[in-house]
Amino acid sequence: MKILEPTFSASVICTDPLNTERDILKLKELGHKYLHIDIMDGHFVPRFGIFPEICQRIQEIVPDMYQDCHIMCDDVEFTIDQFSGIDNITTFTFHIDGNEANSVRIIDKIRKQGKTAGVALNMGSNFETTIQLIKYLDLDFVLFLGIHPGVLEQVSKPEVLAAKIAEFKQRLVYEDIDPRCITIQVDGAVSFDTIPALKDAGATFFVGGSSTIYKKPFTVEENSAKIKEMMNV
């Protein structure tokens, strides 16, 4: 499943942890379709994330919403197994760093479950393996991180992120790959101030939390309306 039109995915980890169900139902009421799930093991990144039981419960309460899963774990294949069988998970994205040698096997495992396979790139990640996966395996999805995942209180670098996306698209063109045929997701530098520049750079799938849909002191309704206006959705 390629997402080529502007799309917004609300970060579940940014909901009120004691009222996550309430917050998800509000997103559904406002017409949002995607929920971003951060899966972290406390080792690959220094923080814990969303557990399989929570995703299963999300499937039960909002089966018509889509869960977009970002895996930040040492053992990617074990993690995929733990979240298998949850029907409205549509995407598993894993970090290419440290998984280059097993990347084809991981992508095959994800696709055998009927899910979309994506690769995540930190700002310091090399493009080359990801380019080859797009060229030879028709990889659908690339996630660009604007901050190092799992580390709190960072300063995002949206201008660097936009430049990296533009450079990545140039590399695709060099390899005779149409950059319009791949989903480019951004996470970690997405705010009302940066969405226009990231869109211009080529991003189509935006993950947002405390700087967008849950931005204070505004209401979720106000933020949702602004997101839809900025993204023309």
mmCIF file of C-alpha atoms in Angstrom, residues 3-232:
data_model
loop_
_atom_site.group_PDB
_atom_site.id
_atom_site.type_symbol
_atom_site.label_atom_id
_atom_site.label_comp_id
_atom_site.label_asym_id
_atom_site.label_seq_id
_atom_site.Cartn_x
_atom_site.Cartn_y
_atom_site.Cartn_z
ATOM 1 C CA ILE A 3 0.480 6.514 0.314
ATOM 2 C CA LEU A 4 1.132 9.124 -2.348
ATOM 3 C CA GLU A 5 -1.323 11.827 -1.326
ATOM 4 C CA PRO A 6 -0.840 14.030 1.772
ATOM 5 C CA THR A 7 -1.723 11.931 4.827
ATOM 6 C CA PHE A 8 -1.503 12.512 8.574
ATOM 7 C CA SER A 9 -0.821 9.848 11.210
ATOM 8 C CA ALA A 10 -1.427 10.778 14.863
ATOM 9 C CA SER A 11 1.166 9.517 17.315
ATOM 10 C CA VAL A 12 -0.496 7.287 19.923
ATOM 11 C CA ILE A 13 2.414 7.733 22.333
ATOM 12 C CA CYS A 14 1.473 11.438 22.506
ATOM 13 C CA THR A 15 -2.068 10.767 23.710
ATOM 14 C CA ASP A 16 -2.961 11.151 27.376
ATOM 15 C CA PRO A 17 -1.649 7.816 28.735
ATOM 16 C CA LEU A 18 -4.645 7.441 31.064
ATOM 17 C CA ASN A 19 -7.126 8.388 28.335
ATOM 18 C CA THR A 20 -5.730 6.860 25.167
ATOM 19 C CA GLU A 21 -9.035 5.272 24.152
ATOM 20 C CA ARG A 22 -10.850 8.600 24.565
ATOM 21 C CA ASP A 23 -8.231 10.390 22.479
ATOM 22 C CA ILE A 24 -8.294 7.790 19.695
ATOM 23 C CA LEU A 25 -12.086 7.906 19.503
ATOM 24 C CA LYS A 26 -11.862 11.704 19.220
ATOM 25 C CA LEU A 27 -9.449 11.327 16.286
ATOM 26 C CA LYS A 28 -11.880 8.950 14.615
ATOM 27 C CA GLU A 29 -14.741 11.389 15.210
ATOM 28 C CA LEU A 30 -12.689 14.101 13.490
ATOM 29 C CA GLY A 31 -12.133 11.898 10.449
ATOM 30 C CA HIS A 32 -8.537 10.813 10.997
ATOM 31 C CA LYS A 33 -7.651 7.373 9.649
ATOM 32 C CA TYR A 34 -4.049 6.680 10.695
ATOM 33 C CA LEU A 35 -2.468 6.022 14.091
ATOM 34 C CA HIS A 36 1.313 5.966 14.445
ATOM 35 C CA ILE A 37 2.572 3.256 16.795
ATOM 36 C CA ASP A 38 6.066 3.609 18.286
ATOM 37 C CA ILE A 39 7.400 0.165 19.237
ATOM 38 C CA MET A 40 10.554 0.492 21.372
ATOM 39 C CA ASP A 41 12.470 -2.055 23.425
ATOM 40 C CA GLY A 42 14.477 0.223 25.744
ATOM 41 C CA HIS A 43 17.724 -1.010 24.170
ATOM 42 C CA PHE A 44 17.802 -0.132 20.465
ATOM 43 C CA VAL A 45 16.526 3.229 21.675
ATOM 44 C CA PRO A 46 16.542 4.335 25.339
ATOM 45 C CA ARG A 47 12.804 4.266 25.873
ATOM 46 C CA PHE A 48 9.856 1.858 25.943
ATOM 47 C CA GLY A 49 6.949 2.135 23.542
ATOM 48 C CA ILE A 50 3.539 0.669 22.744
ATOM 49 C CA PHE A 51 2.844 -2.970 23.630
ATOM 50 C CA PRO A 52 1.035 -5.548 21.424
ATOM 51 C CA GLU A 53 -1.924 -5.705 23.814
ATOM 52 C CA ILE A 54 -2.567 -1.996 23.295
ATOM 53 C CA CYS A 55 -2.527 -2.432 19.506
ATOM 54 C CA GLN A 56 -4.915 -5.377 19.822
ATOM 55 C CA ARG A 57 -7.279 -3.215 21.861
ATOM 56 C CA ILE A 58 -7.042 -0.443 19.269
ATOM 57 C CA GLN A 59 -8.029 -3.000 16.633
ATOM 58 C CA GLU A 60 -11.070 -3.884 18.723
ATOM 59 C CA ILE A 61 -12.304 -0.331 19.353
ATOM 60 C CA VAL A 62 -11.478 1.225 15.961
ATOM 61 C CA PRO A 63 -11.130 -1.570 13.393
ATOM 62 C CA ASP A 64 -11.632 0.905 10.545
ATOM 63 C CA MET A 65 -8.574 2.974 11.515
ATOM 64 C CA TYR A 66 -5.071 1.987 10.384
ATOM 65 C CA GLN A 67 -2.087 1.353 12.640
ATOM 66 C CA ASP A 68 1.250 2.439 11.194
ATOM 67 C CA CYS A 69 4.024 0.744 13.208
ATOM 68 C CA HIS A 70 7.571 2.057 13.599
ATOM 69 C CA ILE A 71 9.840 -0.650 15.040
ATOM 70 C CA MET A 72 12.796 0.558 17.121
ATOM 71 C CA CYS A 73 13.995 -2.777 18.522
ATOM 72 C CA ASP A 74 17.121 -4.931 18.353
ATOM 73 C CA ASP A 75 15.220 -8.024 17.192
ATOM 74 C CA VAL A 76 12.951 -6.833 14.389
ATOM 75 C CA GLU A 77 11.656 -10.260 13.394
ATOM 76 C CA PHE A 78 10.738 -11.211 16.956
ATOM 77 C CA THR A 79 8.901 -7.883 17.271
ATOM 78 C CA ILE A 80 6.928 -8.456 14.076
ATOM 79 C CA ASP A 81 5.841 -11.846 15.428
ATOM 80 C CA GLN A 82 4.599 -10.237 18.661
ATOM 81 C CA PHE A 83 2.346 -7.863 16.694
ATOM 82 C CA SER A 84 1.149 -10.389 14.112
ATOM 83 C CA GLY A 85 -2.555 -11.102 13.760
ATOM 84 C CA ILE A 86 -3.651 -7.501 14.391
ATOM 85 C CA ASP A 87 -5.627 -6.859 11.242
ATOM 86 C CA ASN A 88 -5.593 -3.068 11.109
ATOM 87 C CA ILE A 89 -1.818 -2.818 11.348
ATOM 88 C CA THR A 90 -1.031 -1.860 7.752
ATOM 89 C CA THR A 91 2.668 -0.999 7.911
ATOM 90 C CA PHE A 92 5.795 -2.204 9.690
ATOM 91 C CA THR A 93 8.787 0.117 9.354
ATOM 92 C CA PHE A 94 12.209 -0.979 10.610
ATOM 93 C CA HIS A 95 15.565 0.788 10.858
ATOM 94 C CA ILE A 96 18.012 -0.102 8.106
ATOM 95 C CA ASP A 97 20.993 0.657 10.379
ATOM 96 C CA GLY A 98 22.130 -2.662 11.804
ATOM 97 C CA ASN A 99 19.683 -4.623 9.647
ATOM 98 C CA GLU A 100 21.287 -4.262 6.203
ATOM 99 C CA ALA A 101 22.261 -7.927 5.919
ATOM 100 C CA ASN A 102 18.812 -9.193 6.961
ATOM 101 C CA SER A 103 16.743 -6.500 5.257
ATOM 102 C CA VAL A 104 15.422 -8.697 2.427
ATOM 103 C CA ARG A 105 14.353 -11.408 4.889
ATOM 104 C CA ILE A 106 12.629 -8.825 7.108
ATOM 105 C CA ILE A 107 10.765 -7.306 4.155
ATOM 106 C CA ASP A 108 9.649 -10.762 3.015
ATOM 107 C CA LYS A 109 8.401 -11.540 6.533
ATOM 108 C CA ILE A 110 6.372 -8.319 6.654
ATOM 109 C CA ARG A 111 4.862 -8.868 3.206
ATOM 110 C CA LYS A 112 3.922 -12.472 3.990
ATOM 111 C CA GLN A 113 1.654 -11.032 6.694
ATOM 112 C CA GLY A 114 -0.035 -8.819 4.106
ATOM 113 C CA LYS A 115 1.526 -5.632 5.477
ATOM 114 C CA THR A 116 3.458 -2.832 3.802
ATOM 115 C CA ALA A 117 7.202 -2.868 4.490
ATOM 116 C CA GLY A 118 9.027 0.359 5.211
ATOM 117 C CA VAL A 119 12.584 1.365 6.048
ATOM 118 C CA ALA A 120 13.465 4.083 8.566
ATOM 119 C CA LEU A 121 16.434 6.412 8.104
ATOM 120 C CA ASN A 122 18.036 8.511 10.820
ATOM 121 C CA MET A 123 19.605 11.772 9.703
ATOM 122 C CA GLY A 124 23.003 10.072 9.772
ATOM 123 C CA SER A 125 21.908 6.961 7.864
ATOM 124 C CA ASN A 126 23.401 6.050 4.510
ATOM 125 C CA PHE A 127 20.977 5.859 1.577
ATOM 126 C CA GLU A 128 22.602 3.101 -0.442
ATOM 127 C CA THR A 129 20.970 -0.060 0.928
ATOM 128 C CA THR A 130 17.544 1.603 0.912
ATOM 129 C CA ILE A 131 18.006 2.697 -2.712
ATOM 130 C CA GLN A 132 18.836 -0.888 -3.672
ATOM 131 C CA LEU A 133 15.765 -2.200 -1.831
ATOM 132 C CA ILE A 134 13.580 0.227 -3.765
ATOM 133 C CA LYS A 135 15.242 -0.661 -7.051
ATOM 134 C CA TYR A 136 15.174 -4.440 -6.729
ATOM 135 C CA LEU A 137 12.388 -5.179 -4.210
ATOM 136 C CA ASP A 138 10.017 -2.283 -5.003
ATOM 137 C CA LEU A 139 10.123 -1.113 -1.381
ATOM 138 C CA ASP A 140 7.005 1.005 -0.819
ATOM 139 C CA PHE A 141 7.880 3.179 2.101
ATOM 140 C CA VAL A 142 10.719 5.242 3.574
ATOM 141 C CA LEU A 143 10.501 6.998 6.943
ATOM 142 C CA PHE A 144 12.823 9.958 7.537
ATOM 143 C CA LEU A 145 13.494 10.842 11.183
ATOM 144 C CA GLY A 146 13.962 14.483 12.136
ATOM 145 C CA ILE A 147 15.314 13.542 15.580
ATOM 146 C CA HIS A 148 17.076 10.505 16.978
ATOM 147 C CA PRO A 149 14.240 8.161 18.006
ATOM 148 C CA GLY A 150 13.533 7.527 21.658
ATOM 149 C CA VAL A 151 15.594 10.459 22.947
ATOM 150 C CA LEU A 152 13.549 13.188 24.606
ATOM 151 C CA GLU A 153 14.155 16.947 24.652
ATOM 152 C CA GLN A 154 15.983 17.172 21.336
ATOM 153 C CA VAL A 155 16.036 20.130 18.982
ATOM 154 C CA SER A 156 14.569 19.008 15.661
ATOM 155 C CA LYS A 157 16.339 19.939 12.435
ATOM 156 C CA PRO A 158 13.607 20.320 9.823
ATOM 157 C CA GLU A 159 15.877 22.089 7.348
ATOM 158 C CA VAL A 160 18.311 19.150 7.433
ATOM 159 C CA LEU A 161 15.411 16.724 7.071
ATOM 160 C CA ALA A 162 14.045 18.572 4.023
ATOM 161 C CA ALA A 163 17.513 18.647 2.446
ATOM 162 C CA LYS A 164 17.953 14.899 3.019
ATOM 163 C CA ILE A 165 14.595 14.121 1.432
ATOM 164 C CA ALA A 166 15.498 16.242 -1.598
ATOM 165 C CA GLU A 167 18.886 14.515 -1.868
ATOM 166 C CA PHE A 168 17.230 11.105 -1.560
ATOM 167 C CA LYS A 169 14.829 11.911 -4.393
ATOM 168 C CA GLN A 170 17.755 12.999 -6.563
ATOM 169 C CA ARG A 171 19.417 9.624 -5.925
ATOM 170 C CA LEU A 172 16.242 7.872 -6.982
ATOM 171 C CA VAL A 173 16.173 9.827 -10.235
ATOM 172 C CA TYR A 174 19.839 8.947 -10.810
ATOM 173 C CA GLU A 175 18.857 5.263 -10.521
ATOM 174 C CA ASP A 176 15.977 5.787 -13.009
ATOM 175 C CA ILE A 177 13.384 5.387 -10.245
ATOM 176 C CA ASP A 178 10.374 7.693 -10.245
ATOM 177 C CA PRO A 179 10.399 9.313 -6.760
ATOM 178 C CA ARG A 180 6.657 9.927 -7.044
ATOM 179 C CA CYS A 181 6.083 6.183 -6.726
ATOM 180 C CA ILE A 182 7.319 5.799 -3.153
ATOM 181 C CA THR A 183 5.785 6.904 0.117
ATOM 182 C CA ILE A 184 8.004 9.319 2.029
ATOM 183 C CA GLN A 185 7.029 9.604 5.675
ATOM 184 C CA VAL A 186 8.464 12.143 8.124
ATOM 185 C CA ASP A 187 8.510 11.988 11.905
ATOM 186 C CA GLY A 188 10.215 14.009 14.618
ATOM 187 C CA ALA A 189 10.330 17.426 12.956
ATOM 188 C CA VAL A 190 6.691 17.805 11.983
ATOM 189 C CA SER A 191 5.021 20.993 13.169
ATOM 190 C CA PHE A 192 2.700 23.616 11.756
ATOM 191 C CA ASP A 193 5.798 25.639 10.886
ATOM 192 C CA THR A 194 7.596 22.826 9.042
ATOM 193 C CA ILE A 195 4.822 20.991 7.185
ATOM 194 C CA PRO A 196 4.964 23.291 4.102
ATOM 195 C CA ALA A 197 8.733 22.887 3.608
ATOM 196 C CA LEU A 198 8.573 19.116 4.167
ATOM 197 C CA LYS A 199 5.725 18.839 1.653
ATOM 198 C CA ASP A 200 7.735 20.845 -0.871
ATOM 199 C CA ALA A 201 10.703 18.514 -0.302
ATOM 200 C CA GLY A 202 8.545 15.512 -1.219
ATOM 201 C CA ALA A 203 7.069 14.131 2.009
ATOM 202 C CA THR A 204 3.560 12.704 1.689
ATOM 203 C CA PHE A 205 2.959 10.990 5.027
ATOM 204 C CA PHE A 206 3.300 13.083 8.202
ATOM 205 C CA VAL A 207 3.515 11.782 11.764
ATOM 206 C CA GLY A 208 2.473 14.334 14.357
ATOM 207 C CA GLY A 209 1.942 14.645 18.074
ATOM 208 C CA SER A 210 2.659 17.428 20.555
ATOM 209 C CA SER A 211 3.613 19.955 17.852
ATOM 210 C CA THR A 212 0.513 19.366 15.700
ATOM 211 C CA ILE A 213 -2.593 17.418 16.690
ATOM 212 C CA TYR A 214 -1.912 17.801 20.437
ATOM 213 C CA LYS A 215 -0.332 21.251 20.314
ATOM 214 C CA LYS A 216 -1.187 23.352 23.366
ATOM 215 C CA PRO A 217 -3.058 25.541 24.252
ATOM 216 C CA PHE A 218 -5.283 24.683 21.276
ATOM 217 C CA THR A 219 -7.970 21.997 21.195
ATOM 218 C CA VAL A 220 -7.671 18.812 19.182
ATOM 219 C CA GLU A 221 -10.546 20.075 17.048
ATOM 220 C CA GLU A 222 -8.695 23.306 16.255
ATOM 221 C CA ASN A 223 -5.448 21.483 15.514
ATOM 222 C CA SER A 224 -7.191 18.911 13.347
ATOM 223 C CA ALA A 225 -8.806 21.619 11.249
ATOM 224 C CA LYS A 226 -5.434 23.331 10.771
ATOM 225 C CA ILE A 227 -3.749 20.063 9.735
ATOM 226 C CA LYS A 228 -6.432 19.380 7.140
ATOM 227 C CA GLU A 229 -6.190 22.921 5.796
ATOM 228 C CA MET A 230 -2.386 22.803 5.494
ATOM 229 C CA MET A 231 -2.367 19.381 3.866
ATOM 230 C CA ASN A 232 -5.416 19.943 1.656
#
